[in-house]
Coordinates of C-alpha atoms in Angstrom, one line a residue:
M217 CA 34.7 -5.8 5.5
T218 CA 31.5 -3.8 5.6
E219 CA 28.1 -5.3 6.6
L220 CA 27.0 -5.1 3.0
Q221 CA 30.1 -7.0 1.8
T222 CA 29.6 -9.6 4.5
M223 CA 26.0 -10.1 3.3
I224 CA 27.0 -10.5 -0.3
C225 CA 29.7 -13.0 0.6
A226 CA 27.1 -15.0 2.6
L227 CA 24.8 -15.0 -0.5
A228 CA 27.7 -16.3 -2.6
D229 CA 28.4 -19.1 -0.2
R230 CA 24.9 -20.6 -0.8
Y231 CA 25.8 -21.4 -4.4
P232 CA 28.0 -24.0 -6.1
D233 CA 29.4 -21.1 -8.1
R234 CA 29.6 -17.7 -6.4
R235 CA 28.8 -15.9 -9.6
S236 CA 25.3 -17.1 -9.2
A237 CA 25.0 -14.6 -6.3
L238 CA 25.0 -11.6 -8.8
L239 CA 21.2 -11.2 -9.1
P240 CA 20.7 -11.6 -5.3
A241 CA 23.5 -9.2 -4.6
L242 CA 22.0 -6.6 -7.0
H243 CA 18.6 -7.0 -5.3
L244 CA 20.3 -6.5 -1.9
V245 CA 22.1 -3.3 -2.9
Q246 CA 18.9 -1.9 -4.4
R247 CA 16.9 -2.6 -1.3
L248 CA 19.6 -1.1 1.1
D249 CA 20.4 1.9 -1.1
G250 CA 16.9 3.3 -1.3
G251 CA 15.6 1.6 -4.4
Y252 CA 18.4 1.9 -7.0
I253 CA 21.8 0.6 -7.9
S254 CA 24.4 3.3 -8.5
D255 CA 27.4 2.9 -10.9
N256 CA 29.7 3.2 -7.8
R257 CA 28.4 -0.2 -6.5
L258 CA 29.2 -2.2 -9.5
A259 CA 33.0 -2.5 -9.0
E260 CA 32.4 -3.4 -5.3
I261 CA 30.0 -6.3 -6.3
A262 CA 32.3 -7.4 -9.2
A263 CA 35.3 -7.7 -6.8
L264 CA 33.4 -9.7 -4.2
L265 CA 32.0 -12.2 -6.8
K266 CA 35.2 -12.3 -8.8
M267 CA 33.8 -11.2 -12.0
P268 CA 34.5 -8.3 -14.5
V269 CA 32.7 -5.0 -13.8
S270 CA 31.4 -5.2 -17.4
T271 CA 29.5 -8.4 -16.5
V272 CA 27.8 -6.7 -13.5
F273 CA 27.0 -3.7 -15.6
G274 CA 25.5 -5.9 -18.4
V275 CA 23.3 -7.8 -15.9
R276 CA 22.1 -4.6 -14.2
S277 CA 21.2 -3.1 -17.6
Y278 CA 19.3 -6.3 -18.8
Y279 CA 16.8 -6.8 -16.0
T280 CA 13.9 -4.4 -15.8
M281 CA 13.6 -4.5 -12.0
Y282 CA 17.0 -3.0 -11.3
N283 CA 16.7 0.8 -11.2
R284 CA 19.7 2.8 -12.4
A285 CA 18.5 6.1 -11.0
P286 CA 16.9 7.1 -7.7
V287 CA 13.2 6.5 -7.2
G288 CA 10.7 7.8 -4.6
K289 CA 10.3 6.3 -1.2
W290 CA 7.2 4.6 -2.5
H291 CA 7.6 3.2 -6.1
L292 CA 4.0 2.7 -7.5
Q293 CA 4.1 0.3 -10.3
V294 CA 0.8 -0.4 -12.2
D295 CA 0.3 -3.5 -14.3
T296 CA -1.2 -2.5 -17.6
N297 CA -1.0 -5.7 -19.6
I298 CA -4.1 -7.2 -21.3
P299 CA -5.8 -8.8 -18.3
A300 CA -5.2 -5.6 -16.3
M301 CA -6.3 -3.5 -19.3
L302 CA -9.6 -5.4 -19.5
A303 CA -10.0 -4.8 -15.7
G304 CA -9.6 -1.0 -16.0
A305 CA -5.9 -0.5 -15.1
E306 CA -5.7 2.5 -17.4
S307 CA -8.3 4.4 -15.2
I308 CA -6.1 3.6 -12.1
V309 CA -3.0 5.1 -13.9
A310 CA -5.0 8.2 -14.8
H311 CA -6.3 8.5 -11.2
L312 CA -2.7 8.3 -9.8
E313 CA -1.4 10.8 -12.3
K314 CA -4.1 13.3 -11.2
K315 CA -3.7 12.7 -7.5
L316 CA 0.0 12.8 -7.5
G317 CA 0.4 15.6 -10.1
I318 CA 2.9 13.7 -12.1
A319 CA 3.0 11.6 -15.2
V320 CA 4.1 8.0 -15.6
G321 CA 7.9 7.8 -15.2
Q322 CA 8.1 10.9 -12.9
T323 CA 8.7 11.4 -9.2
T324 CA 6.8 13.8 -7.0
P325 CA 8.8 16.9 -6.0
D326 CA 8.9 15.8 -2.3
G327 CA 10.5 12.5 -3.4
L328 CA 7.7 10.4 -1.9
F329 CA 6.3 8.8 -5.0
T330 CA 7.5 7.5 -8.3
L331 CA 4.8 6.3 -10.8
S332 CA 5.6 3.6 -13.3
T333 CA 3.6 1.3 -15.5
V334 CA 4.9 -2.3 -15.7
E335 CA 4.2 -5.5 -17.6
D336 CA 2.2 -8.5 -16.4
L337 CA 2.6 -9.1 -12.6
A338 CA 0.8 -12.5 -12.6
S339 CA -2.1 -10.8 -10.8
C340 CA -4.5 -11.4 -13.7
G341 CA -7.4 -12.5 -11.6
T342 CA -7.1 -9.7 -9.1
C343 CA -6.4 -6.8 -11.4
P344 CA -6.0 -3.8 -11.3
V345 CA -2.9 -4.2 -9.2
I346 CA -0.4 -1.7 -7.9
Q347 CA 3.0 -3.0 -6.7
V348 CA 4.3 -0.7 -4.0
N349 CA 8.1 -1.4 -3.7
E350 CA 7.9 -5.2 -3.1
R351 CA 4.2 -5.5 -2.0
Y352 CA 1.1 -6.1 -4.2
Y353 CA -2.2 -4.2 -3.7
E354 CA -4.8 -6.0 -5.7
N355 CA -8.4 -5.4 -6.9
M356 CA -7.8 -1.7 -6.8
T357 CA -10.4 1.0 -7.4
P358 CA -10.0 4.8 -7.3
A359 CA -11.4 4.8 -3.7
K360 CA -8.9 2.0 -2.6
T361 CA -6.1 3.9 -4.4
D362 CA -6.9 7.0 -2.4
K363 CA -6.9 5.0 0.9
L364 CA -3.5 3.5 -0.1
L365 CA -2.0 6.9 -0.9
A366 CA -3.2 8.4 2.4
S367 CA -1.6 5.6 4.3
L368 CA 1.7 5.9 2.4
K369 CA 1.9 9.6 2.9
K370 CA 1.8 8.8 6.7
G371 CA 4.7 6.4 6.2
T372 CA 2.7 3.1 6.5
M373 CA 2.1 0.3 4.1
P374 CA -1.5 -0.7 4.9
E375 CA -2.7 -4.2 5.5
W376 CA -5.9 -5.4 3.9
E377 CA -7.4 -8.6 2.7
V378 CA -7.8 -9.3 -1.1
E379 CA -10.9 -11.0 -2.3
T380 CA -10.0 -13.9 -4.6
H381 CA -12.1 -16.5 -6.4
W382 CA -11.2 -20.1 -6.6
A383 CA -12.7 -23.6 -6.8
S384 CA -11.6 -27.1 -7.1
T385 CA -13.3 -30.4 -8.1
C386 CA -10.1 -32.4 -7.9
N387 CA -8.8 -31.3 -4.4
I388 CA -5.2 -32.0 -5.2
L389 CA -3.4 -28.8 -6.3
L390 CA -5.8 -26.4 -4.5
R391 CA -6.7 -28.9 -1.7
R392 CA -5.6 -26.7 1.2
R393 CA -6.6 -23.4 -0.3
G394 CA -8.7 -21.6 2.3
T395 CA -7.4 -23.9 5.2
P396 CA -6.2 -21.8 8.1
G397 CA -2.4 -22.1 8.6
A398 CA -2.0 -23.9 5.2
R399 CA 1.5 -22.5 4.8
E400 CA 2.7 -24.2 8.0
I401 CA 4.3 -27.6 8.1
A402 CA 2.2 -28.8 11.0
T403 CA -1.0 -28.2 9.0
Y404 CA 0.4 -29.8 5.9
K405 CA 1.5 -33.0 7.7
A406 CA -1.8 -33.2 9.5
D407 CA -3.4 -33.4 6.2
G408 CA -1.1 -36.2 5.0
G409 CA 1.6 -34.0 3.7
Y410 CA 5.1 -35.6 3.3
S411 CA 3.7 -39.1 3.5
A412 CA 4.4 -39.4 -0.3
L413 CA 8.0 -38.4 0.3
A414 CA 8.2 -41.1 3.0
K415 CA 6.8 -43.7 0.6
A416 CA 9.2 -42.4 -2.2
L417 CA 12.2 -43.1 0.0
T418 CA 11.3 -46.8 0.3
M419 CA 11.4 -47.0 -3.5
T420 CA 14.4 -46.8 -5.9
P421 CA 14.8 -43.8 -8.1
G422 CA 14.1 -46.1 -11.1
E423 CA 10.8 -47.1 -9.5
I424 CA 9.7 -43.5 -9.1
L425 CA 10.7 -42.7 -12.7
T426 CA 8.6 -45.6 -13.9
E427 CA 5.6 -44.5 -11.8
V428 CA 5.9 -41.0 -13.1
K429 CA 6.2 -42.2 -16.7
N430 CA 3.2 -44.5 -16.3
S431 CA 1.1 -41.7 -14.9
G432 CA 1.3 -39.8 -18.2
V433 CA 1.7 -36.5 -16.4
R434 CA 2.6 -33.8 -18.9
G435 CA 4.4 -30.6 -18.1
R436 CA 2.1 -27.8 -17.0
G437 CA 4.4 -24.9 -18.0
G438 CA 3.1 -24.6 -21.5
A439 CA 4.6 -27.3 -23.8
G440 CA 2.8 -30.3 -22.4
F441 CA 5.9 -32.6 -22.7
P442 CA 5.7 -35.8 -20.7
M443 CA 7.5 -35.3 -17.4
G444 CA 8.8 -38.9 -17.1
L445 CA 10.2 -38.9 -20.6
K446 CA 12.0 -35.7 -19.9
W447 CA 13.5 -37.2 -16.8
S448 CA 14.7 -40.2 -18.8
F449 CA 16.8 -37.9 -21.0
L450 CA 19.2 -37.1 -18.2
A451 CA 22.8 -37.8 -19.0
K452 CA 24.3 -40.6 -16.9
N453 CA 27.8 -41.2 -15.5
T454 CA 29.1 -37.7 -16.4
G455 CA 31.0 -37.3 -13.2
K456 CA 29.1 -34.1 -12.6
P457 CA 26.3 -33.4 -10.2
T458 CA 22.6 -33.4 -11.4
Y459 CA 20.4 -30.4 -10.7
L460 CA 16.7 -30.0 -10.4
V461 CA 15.3 -26.5 -11.3
C462 CA 11.7 -25.4 -10.6
N463 CA 10.6 -22.8 -13.1
A464 CA 8.5 -20.4 -11.1
D465 CA 9.0 -17.4 -13.3
E466 CA 5.3 -17.3 -14.3
G467 CA 5.6 -14.3 -16.7
E468 CA 3.1 -15.3 -19.4
P469 CA 0.2 -12.7 -19.5
G470 CA -3.0 -14.4 -18.4
T471 CA -1.1 -16.9 -16.2
F472 CA -1.3 -16.8 -12.4
K473 CA -1.6 -20.4 -11.3
D474 CA 1.8 -21.2 -9.9
R475 CA 1.7 -18.4 -7.4
Q476 CA -1.4 -20.1 -5.9
I477 CA 0.6 -23.2 -5.0
M478 CA 3.6 -21.3 -3.7
E479 CA 1.8 -18.6 -1.8
F480 CA -0.9 -20.8 -0.2
D481 CA 0.5 -24.4 -0.1
P482 CA 4.3 -24.1 -0.3
H483 CA 5.0 -27.5 1.2
L484 CA 3.2 -29.2 -1.7
L485 CA 5.9 -27.8 -4.0
I486 CA 8.7 -28.7 -1.6
E487 CA 7.5 -32.2 -1.3
G488 CA 7.2 -32.5 -5.0
M489 CA 10.8 -31.2 -5.4
A490 CA 12.1 -33.6 -2.8
I491 CA 10.6 -36.6 -4.4
S492 CA 11.8 -35.5 -7.8
G493 CA 15.2 -34.7 -6.6
Y494 CA 15.5 -38.1 -5.1
A495 CA 14.2 -39.7 -8.3
I496 CA 16.8 -38.0 -10.6
E497 CA 19.6 -38.3 -7.9
A498 CA 19.9 -34.5 -7.6
R499 CA 21.5 -33.1 -4.4
T500 CA 20.5 -29.5 -5.0
G501 CA 17.3 -27.9 -6.3
F502 CA 16.6 -24.4 -7.3
I503 CA 13.3 -22.5 -7.3
Y504 CA 13.8 -19.7 -9.9
I505 CA 11.0 -17.4 -8.9
R506 CA 10.2 -14.1 -10.7
G507 CA 11.6 -11.1 -8.8
E508 CA 8.2 -9.4 -8.4
F509 CA 7.2 -12.4 -6.1
A510 CA 9.6 -11.3 -3.4
W511 CA 7.0 -11.8 -0.7
I512 CA 6.3 -15.3 -2.0
A513 CA 10.0 -16.1 -2.0
E514 CA 9.9 -15.3 1.7
I515 CA 7.0 -17.7 2.2
L516 CA 9.0 -20.4 0.4
E517 CA 12.1 -19.7 2.5
T518 CA 10.1 -20.1 5.7
A519 CA 8.6 -23.4 4.5
I520 CA 12.0 -24.6 3.4
A521 CA 13.4 -23.8 6.8
E522 CA 10.6 -25.8 8.5
A523 CA 11.2 -28.8 6.2
R524 CA 14.9 -28.6 6.9
K525 CA 14.3 -28.4 10.7
E526 CA 12.4 -31.7 10.5
G527 CA 15.0 -33.4 8.4
L528 CA 12.8 -33.6 5.3
I529 CA 15.4 -31.8 3.2
G530 CA 19.0 -30.8 4.0
P531 CA 21.8 -33.0 5.3
N532 CA 21.2 -36.7 4.8
A533 CA 17.6 -36.0 3.8
F534 CA 17.5 -39.1 1.6
G535 CA 19.6 -41.3 3.9
N536 CA 23.0 -42.9 3.4
G537 CA 24.6 -39.5 3.5
K538 CA 22.5 -38.2 0.6
D539 CA 21.7 -34.5 1.0
F540 CA 19.0 -32.5 -0.8
E541 CA 19.0 -28.7 -0.5
I542 CA 16.6 -26.2 -2.1
I543 CA 17.8 -22.7 -3.0
V544 CA 15.3 -19.9 -3.8
H545 CA 16.6 -17.7 -6.5
L546 CA 14.9 -14.4 -7.4
G547 CA 14.8 -13.3 -11.0
A548 CA 14.7 -9.6 -11.8
G549 CA 12.1 -9.0 -14.5
A550 CA 12.6 -10.8 -17.8
Y551 CA 9.9 -12.7 -19.6
V552 CA 12.4 -14.6 -21.6
C553 CA 13.7 -16.2 -18.4
G554 CA 10.6 -18.5 -18.5
E555 CA 12.5 -20.3 -21.3
E556 CA 14.6 -23.0 -19.6
T557 CA 18.0 -22.2 -21.0
A558 CA 17.5 -18.4 -20.4
L559 CA 16.5 -19.3 -16.8
I560 CA 19.7 -21.4 -16.3
E561 CA 21.8 -18.5 -17.7
S562 CA 20.1 -16.2 -15.2
I563 CA 20.8 -18.5 -12.3
E564 CA 24.5 -18.5 -13.4
G565 CA 24.5 -14.8 -12.8
K566 CA 24.2 -13.8 -16.5
R567 CA 21.9 -12.0 -18.8
G568 CA 18.9 -14.2 -19.5
N569 CA 19.7 -15.0 -23.2
P570 CA 18.5 -18.4 -24.4
R571 CA 21.1 -20.9 -25.4
L572 CA 21.3 -22.7 -28.8
K573 CA 19.8 -26.2 -28.4
P574 CA 21.2 -28.9 -28.6
P575 CA 22.8 -29.5 -26.2
F576 CA 19.6 -29.7 -24.1
P577 CA 19.7 -29.1 -20.3
A578 CA 19.3 -32.7 -19.5
G579 CA 22.8 -33.2 -20.9
V580 CA 24.4 -29.8 -20.5
G581 CA 22.4 -27.5 -18.2
L582 CA 23.2 -25.6 -15.0
Y583 CA 26.9 -25.1 -14.5
G584 CA 27.4 -27.4 -17.5
S585 CA 25.8 -30.4 -15.6
P586 CA 22.7 -32.5 -16.3
T587 CA 19.7 -30.6 -15.3
I588 CA 15.9 -31.1 -15.2
V589 CA 13.7 -28.0 -15.4
N590 CA 10.1 -28.5 -14.4
N591 CA 7.2 -26.1 -13.8
V592 CA 5.7 -25.4 -10.3
E593 CA 2.4 -27.0 -11.1
T594 CA 4.1 -30.0 -12.7
L595 CA 6.2 -30.8 -9.6
A596 CA 3.1 -30.3 -7.4
N597 CA 1.5 -33.3 -9.2
V598 CA 4.3 -35.6 -8.1
P599 CA 3.2 -36.3 -4.4
Y600 CA -0.2 -37.4 -5.5
I601 CA 1.2 -39.8 -8.2
I602 CA 3.6 -41.4 -5.7
E603 CA 1.0 -41.6 -2.8
H604 CA -1.9 -43.0 -4.9
G605 CA -0.1 -44.5 -7.8
A606 CA -0.1 -44.0 -11.6
D607 CA -3.3 -45.9 -12.2
E608 CA -5.3 -43.8 -9.8
Y609 CA -3.8 -40.5 -11.3
R610 CA -4.9 -41.7 -14.7
R611 CA -8.4 -41.9 -13.6
I612 CA -8.4 -38.1 -13.6
G613 CA -8.7 -36.4 -17.0
A614 CA -8.7 -38.2 -20.4
N615 CA -6.5 -40.3 -22.6
N616 CA -3.1 -38.7 -23.0
N617 CA -4.2 -35.8 -20.9
F618 CA -4.2 -37.1 -17.4
G619 CA -4.5 -35.3 -14.0
P620 CA -5.7 -32.1 -12.6
K621 CA -5.1 -28.7 -14.1
I622 CA -5.4 -25.2 -12.6
F623 CA -7.0 -22.8 -15.0
G624 CA -6.5 -19.1 -14.4
V625 CA -9.5 -17.1 -15.7
S626 CA -9.2 -13.4 -16.3
G627 CA -10.9 -10.7 -18.3
H628 CA -14.6 -10.2 -18.8
V629 CA -16.0 -12.8 -16.3
Q630 CA -18.0 -12.3 -13.1
R631 CA -15.5 -14.1 -10.9
P632 CA -11.9 -14.0 -12.2
G633 CA -9.8 -16.5 -10.4
V634 CA -8.3 -20.0 -10.4
Y635 CA -10.2 -23.2 -11.0
E636 CA -8.8 -26.7 -10.6
Y637 CA -10.6 -29.2 -12.8
P638 CA -9.5 -32.4 -14.7
L639 CA -7.8 -32.0 -18.0
G640 CA -10.6 -32.5 -20.6
T641 CA -13.1 -30.2 -18.9
T642 CA -15.0 -28.0 -21.4
L643 CA -14.2 -24.3 -21.6
E644 CA -17.9 -23.5 -20.9
T645 CA -17.6 -25.4 -17.6
I646 CA -14.6 -23.4 -16.5
I647 CA -16.2 -20.1 -17.6
E648 CA -19.3 -21.0 -15.7
A649 CA -17.3 -21.7 -12.6
A650 CA -16.0 -18.2 -13.0
G651 CA -19.5 -16.8 -13.0
G652 CA -20.0 -16.6 -16.7
V653 CA -19.1 -14.0 -19.3
V654 CA -19.9 -10.4 -18.6
G655 CA -21.8 -9.4 -21.7
R656 CA -21.5 -11.4 -24.9
L657 CA -18.3 -13.5 -25.6
K658 CA -16.3 -12.2 -28.6
A659 CA -12.9 -13.9 -28.3
V660 CA -11.0 -16.0 -25.9
I661 CA -7.4 -17.0 -25.3
V662 CA -7.2 -20.3 -23.5
G663 CA -3.4 -20.8 -22.9
G664 CA -1.8 -17.5 -22.1
L665 CA -1.2 -14.6 -24.4
S666 CA 1.2 -16.5 -26.7
V667 CA -1.4 -18.9 -28.1
P668 CA -3.8 -18.2 -30.9
S669 CA -7.1 -16.6 -29.9
L670 CA -10.4 -18.2 -30.8
T671 CA -13.6 -16.5 -31.8
A672 CA -16.7 -17.2 -29.8
E673 CA -17.9 -19.6 -32.5
E674 CA -14.6 -21.5 -32.6
A675 CA -14.5 -21.8 -28.8
S676 CA -18.0 -23.4 -28.5
G677 CA -17.7 -26.8 -27.1
L678 CA -13.9 -26.7 -26.7
V679 CA -12.5 -29.4 -24.5
L680 CA -9.5 -28.1 -22.6
N681 CA -6.7 -30.5 -23.1
Y682 CA -3.5 -30.4 -25.1
D683 CA -4.8 -32.5 -28.1
E684 CA -8.2 -31.0 -28.5
C685 CA -6.9 -27.5 -28.4
L686 CA -4.5 -28.3 -31.2
K687 CA -7.3 -29.7 -33.3
R688 CA -9.1 -26.3 -32.8
G689 CA -6.1 -24.3 -34.0
T690 CA -4.8 -23.2 -30.6
M691 CA -2.8 -24.6 -27.6
L692 CA -3.7 -25.2 -24.0
G693 CA -0.3 -23.6 -23.0
S694 CA -0.3 -22.6 -19.4
G695 CA -4.1 -22.7 -19.1
G696 CA -4.3 -18.9 -18.7
I697 CA -7.8 -18.1 -20.0
I698 CA -8.4 -14.5 -21.1
V699 CA -12.1 -13.7 -21.8
M700 CA -13.0 -10.8 -24.1
N701 CA -16.6 -9.6 -24.6
D702 CA -18.1 -7.6 -27.5
T703 CA -16.9 -4.3 -26.1
T704 CA -13.3 -5.3 -26.7
R705 CA -11.5 -3.6 -29.6
I706 CA -9.2 -6.3 -31.0
P707 CA -6.8 -3.9 -32.7
E708 CA -6.0 -2.3 -29.4
I709 CA -5.5 -5.8 -27.8
A710 CA -3.1 -6.7 -30.6
L711 CA -1.1 -3.4 -30.1
R712 CA -0.9 -3.9 -26.3
A713 CA 0.3 -7.5 -26.9
I714 CA 3.1 -6.6 -29.3
R715 CA 4.2 -3.8 -27.0
F716 CA 4.7 -6.4 -24.3
Y717 CA 6.7 -8.7 -26.6
A718 CA 8.8 -5.8 -28.0
H719 CA 9.6 -4.8 -24.4
E720 CA 10.5 -8.3 -23.3
S721 CA 12.6 -9.4 -26.3
C722 CA 16.1 -10.2 -25.1
G723 CA 17.5 -8.8 -28.4
Q724 CA 19.6 -11.7 -29.2
C725 CA 17.8 -12.7 -32.4
T726 CA 17.2 -10.2 -35.1
P727 CA 13.8 -11.4 -36.2
C728 CA 12.5 -11.1 -32.7
R729 CA 14.3 -7.9 -31.8
Q730 CA 13.6 -6.0 -35.0
G731 CA 10.4 -7.8 -36.0
S732 CA 8.6 -7.0 -32.7
H733 CA 9.3 -3.3 -32.9
S734 CA 8.4 -3.2 -36.6
I735 CA 5.0 -4.8 -36.0
E736 CA 4.5 -2.4 -33.0
A737 CA 5.2 0.6 -35.2
L738 CA 2.7 -0.7 -37.8
L739 CA 0.0 -1.4 -35.3
T740 CA 0.5 1.9 -33.6
R741 CA -0.1 3.6 -36.9
I742 CA -3.1 1.5 -37.7
V743 CA -4.8 2.0 -34.3
A744 CA -4.1 5.8 -34.6
G745 CA -6.1 5.8 -37.8
K746 CA -3.0 6.7 -39.9
G747 CA -2.4 3.3 -41.4
S748 CA -3.1 1.7 -44.7
L749 CA -4.3 -1.7 -46.0
A750 CA -0.6 -2.2 -47.0
D751 CA 0.3 -1.9 -43.4
I752 CA -2.1 -4.7 -42.4
D753 CA -0.5 -6.9 -45.0
K754 CA 2.9 -6.0 -43.7
V755 CA 2.0 -7.1 -40.2
L756 CA 0.8 -10.5 -41.6
D757 CA 3.9 -10.9 -43.7
L758 CA 6.2 -10.1 -40.8
C759 CA 4.4 -12.5 -38.5
Q760 CA 4.8 -15.3 -41.1
T761 CA 8.5 -14.5 -41.7
I762 CA 9.4 -14.5 -38.0
K763 CA 8.0 -17.9 -37.1
G764 CA 10.6 -20.5 -36.6
T765 CA 13.6 -18.1 -37.0
T766 CA 14.5 -17.5 -33.3
L767 CA 16.5 -19.4 -30.7
C768 CA 13.6 -19.5 -28.2
P769 CA 9.9 -19.5 -28.7
T770 CA 9.4 -15.7 -28.1
G771 CA 9.4 -14.9 -31.8
E772 CA 6.7 -17.5 -32.3
A773 CA 5.0 -16.4 -29.1
F774 CA 4.0 -13.0 -30.7
A775 CA 4.0 -13.8 -34.4
T776 CA 1.3 -16.5 -34.0
P777 CA -1.2 -14.5 -31.8
I778 CA -0.8 -11.3 -33.6
G779 CA -1.2 -13.0 -36.9
T780 CA -4.3 -14.6 -35.6
F781 CA -5.8 -11.4 -34.3
V782 CA -5.4 -9.7 -37.6
T783 CA -6.6 -12.6 -39.7
K784 CA -9.7 -13.4 -37.6
F785 CA -10.7 -9.8 -36.9
R786 CA -9.4 -8.1 -40.1
P787 CA -12.5 -6.1 -40.7
E788 CA -11.8 -4.2 -37.4
F789 CA -8.3 -3.4 -38.6
E790 CA -9.5 -2.3 -42.0
A791 CA -12.2 0.0 -40.4
L792 CA -9.3 2.0 -38.9
V793 CA -7.3 2.6 -42.1
S794 CA -8.0 5.1 -44.9
C795 CA -6.9 3.1 -48.0

């Protein structure tokens, strides 16, 4: 057996089903084979994982991070999504094309550089960003780009610090942000870390469930569904294991909160998962993390190893022979895998196509077993709830909207970054913390790209919680706030948004697959000055038709905001058409 084959088999041994090792195996082959996966490798992987070659082929073709042709030694990938667009990413792309003498999608004749543009990299507060192989270079300028290229030409990936902005009035989720050694277990424990887990292990699983229910904590991934209620839906006495899955995919444009926890305070997530695993009587937890976060996955693996060494997870972690293990599973570039059933399919080594619901994961989830899927930020709330109690937790925030929330602010503000405030804080307060608007506010998205935008007038006085946002005709979603000033051309924003969704549609549902591309074609024509008033009406008609017709929320995720852009800023679209 070759070294590669041995490594793939070792990956397979980590999982309850060896087919789950398919994505990690493809990542491994791409890394070892110089940045791409040749057709010749597919049969080898299929044989080792005991699956058809067609399955391996289908998975490789589905995920955007897998390259099917050779790339340069240094693969430069520039995020051009809306937050990056507002931060000037297009000028960085143009600068790279000029300096390298190639266009996007090409490789330099010497094989050193391949230039690509990519979708949102969850670096919204530190755009423009260039991903070089598996490494991010953030807050890029033309001068910094020249410095980066010079170093890469010498064969070295340079090290430099990235200036980031953050603040917290709650000191719960960002409590250790800025603390030296915050990733290390010694630092975490010295600050009271893992005391909540110790307390949890003196309680029964039912008592923890009651405490979480009483806290009123709602899911922070976007839907705002009560965490305790979700746990209570778990199927009982099935004879199958229960699984806990942490959704760390974070692919929603405008959203970059979860990486703050994983990158700078990984043990907070691990402790939250351990308590949650004990509460739902799971013996295995998965962190499904987006593939672009490879370096954060390494941080998590190191922290997990530290926790395992101290007996906090691993064999007999919960006592009485009850184990709890955490597996970090890298995705490979698919926005749809932020949806819980698509995520589960991906862990199982499949294309990330959402499942028909019901059945819901709490009954039939990962490997056909009862499964709870919670977001990173949601799980990170659990230690505080158990340590301090539900009543203390409910002192933070407002009725039916309790606890702290990380808001990621990007776009036209002085200090793009992350800000931890209680739910129920006003939008003005968050924007003020981010240094205020650059120029005059025109529009704002408060919950990630998939929620309806608000005009400056509509946003005035907005209270940022789930209920108040709904009353204003939008949603809190992930808390990803994208600020747009009066220099922003809304038709161009709408076109960039639909290009993202057309690119990310899994293709399973016709309204999403065809509808997204049809809207993209119409908006492309309108923005180019070749459209008509009828084209504008067709966009609105398609948006209305698509709503509620897809298996997962992706159809709604683009139909709603695109329809809102056109409706609220229609004069801008009409100014671009001839008749």
